[in-house]
XYZ file of C-alpha atoms in Angstrom:
95
model
C -38.106 23.439 27.752
C -38.977 25.269 30.935
C -38.596 28.995 30.543
C -40.461 32.249 30.932
C -43.760 32.890 29.169
C -41.946 35.480 27.067
C -40.235 32.623 25.166
C -43.269 30.345 24.635
C -43.799 31.125 20.932
C -40.126 30.590 20.124
C -40.013 27.215 21.892
C -43.295 25.947 20.471
C -42.343 27.082 16.955
C -39.925 24.138 16.932
C -42.535 21.673 18.256
C -40.801 21.442 21.628
C -42.844 21.092 24.812
C -42.993 24.298 26.815
C -43.237 24.406 30.615
C -43.731 27.913 32.076
C -41.679 29.263 34.965
C -42.363 32.458 36.873
C -40.749 35.778 36.236
C -40.034 38.113 33.394
C -36.466 38.008 32.049
C -36.648 41.705 31.156
C -37.505 42.577 34.762
C -34.624 40.452 36.037
C -32.136 42.144 33.699
C -33.473 45.589 34.602
C -33.099 44.759 38.290
C -29.537 43.490 37.744
C -28.501 46.574 35.745
C -30.107 49.087 38.117
C -28.448 47.502 41.138
C -25.157 46.658 39.400
C -25.275 43.162 40.819
C -22.277 41.156 39.774
C -22.443 38.259 42.216
C -24.954 35.919 43.819
C -24.091 37.471 47.200
C -24.893 40.978 45.908
C -28.091 39.673 44.377
C -29.274 37.991 47.578
C -28.564 41.108 49.627
C -30.691 43.279 47.320
C -33.477 40.796 46.578
C -34.981 40.602 50.065
C -37.757 43.017 49.085
C -38.529 40.798 46.090
C -38.932 37.561 48.043
C -42.308 36.690 46.507
C -40.764 36.889 43.033
C -37.872 34.662 44.136
C -40.208 32.142 45.773
C -42.371 31.905 42.632
C -39.295 31.430 40.438
C -37.939 28.691 42.710
C -41.289 26.904 43.005
C -42.061 26.901 39.287
C -38.489 25.938 38.368
C -38.601 22.977 40.768
C -41.957 21.903 39.346
C -40.560 22.151 35.811
C -37.738 19.767 36.758
C -39.891 17.230 38.612
C -43.354 17.242 37.003
C -44.280 16.537 33.403
C -46.886 18.489 31.484
C -49.459 15.792 32.272
C -48.602 16.072 36.022
C -46.774 12.737 36.204
C -43.466 12.606 38.025
C -40.170 12.774 36.159
C -36.653 14.153 36.551
C -35.108 16.665 34.181
C -32.066 15.423 32.267
C -30.628 18.883 31.717
C -30.946 22.216 33.489
C -29.738 25.312 31.665
C -30.224 28.382 33.796
C -29.259 31.997 33.511
C -26.711 32.559 36.326
C -28.546 35.579 37.805
C -31.634 33.405 38.341
C -29.473 31.315 40.740
C -32.000 28.460 40.944
C -30.353 26.036 38.513
C -27.514 24.785 40.656
C -29.727 24.468 43.747
C -32.248 22.350 41.856
C -29.510 20.232 40.281
C -28.034 19.563 43.704
C -31.421 18.575 45.162
C -32.214 16.262 42.233
């Protein structure tokens, strides 16, 4: 499972492989609540000052879907993404 570091212990508790992606889900939710963002369009308009965060999330999410833990190539079978992260459907389309 590729998710934020915050969830590592929960994932590994069930003997499931963990692949870290960038970002802190608490920060994302705080950002969404503070800016009352209800759509991808609203999110993209407000996120321009957080472009480094977005780039890191996109890069690590792509790597999680195309690279195994031992750095060999593979393709993810399933992508479950939180809608405000907006990377899931872009990665699925590219794969």
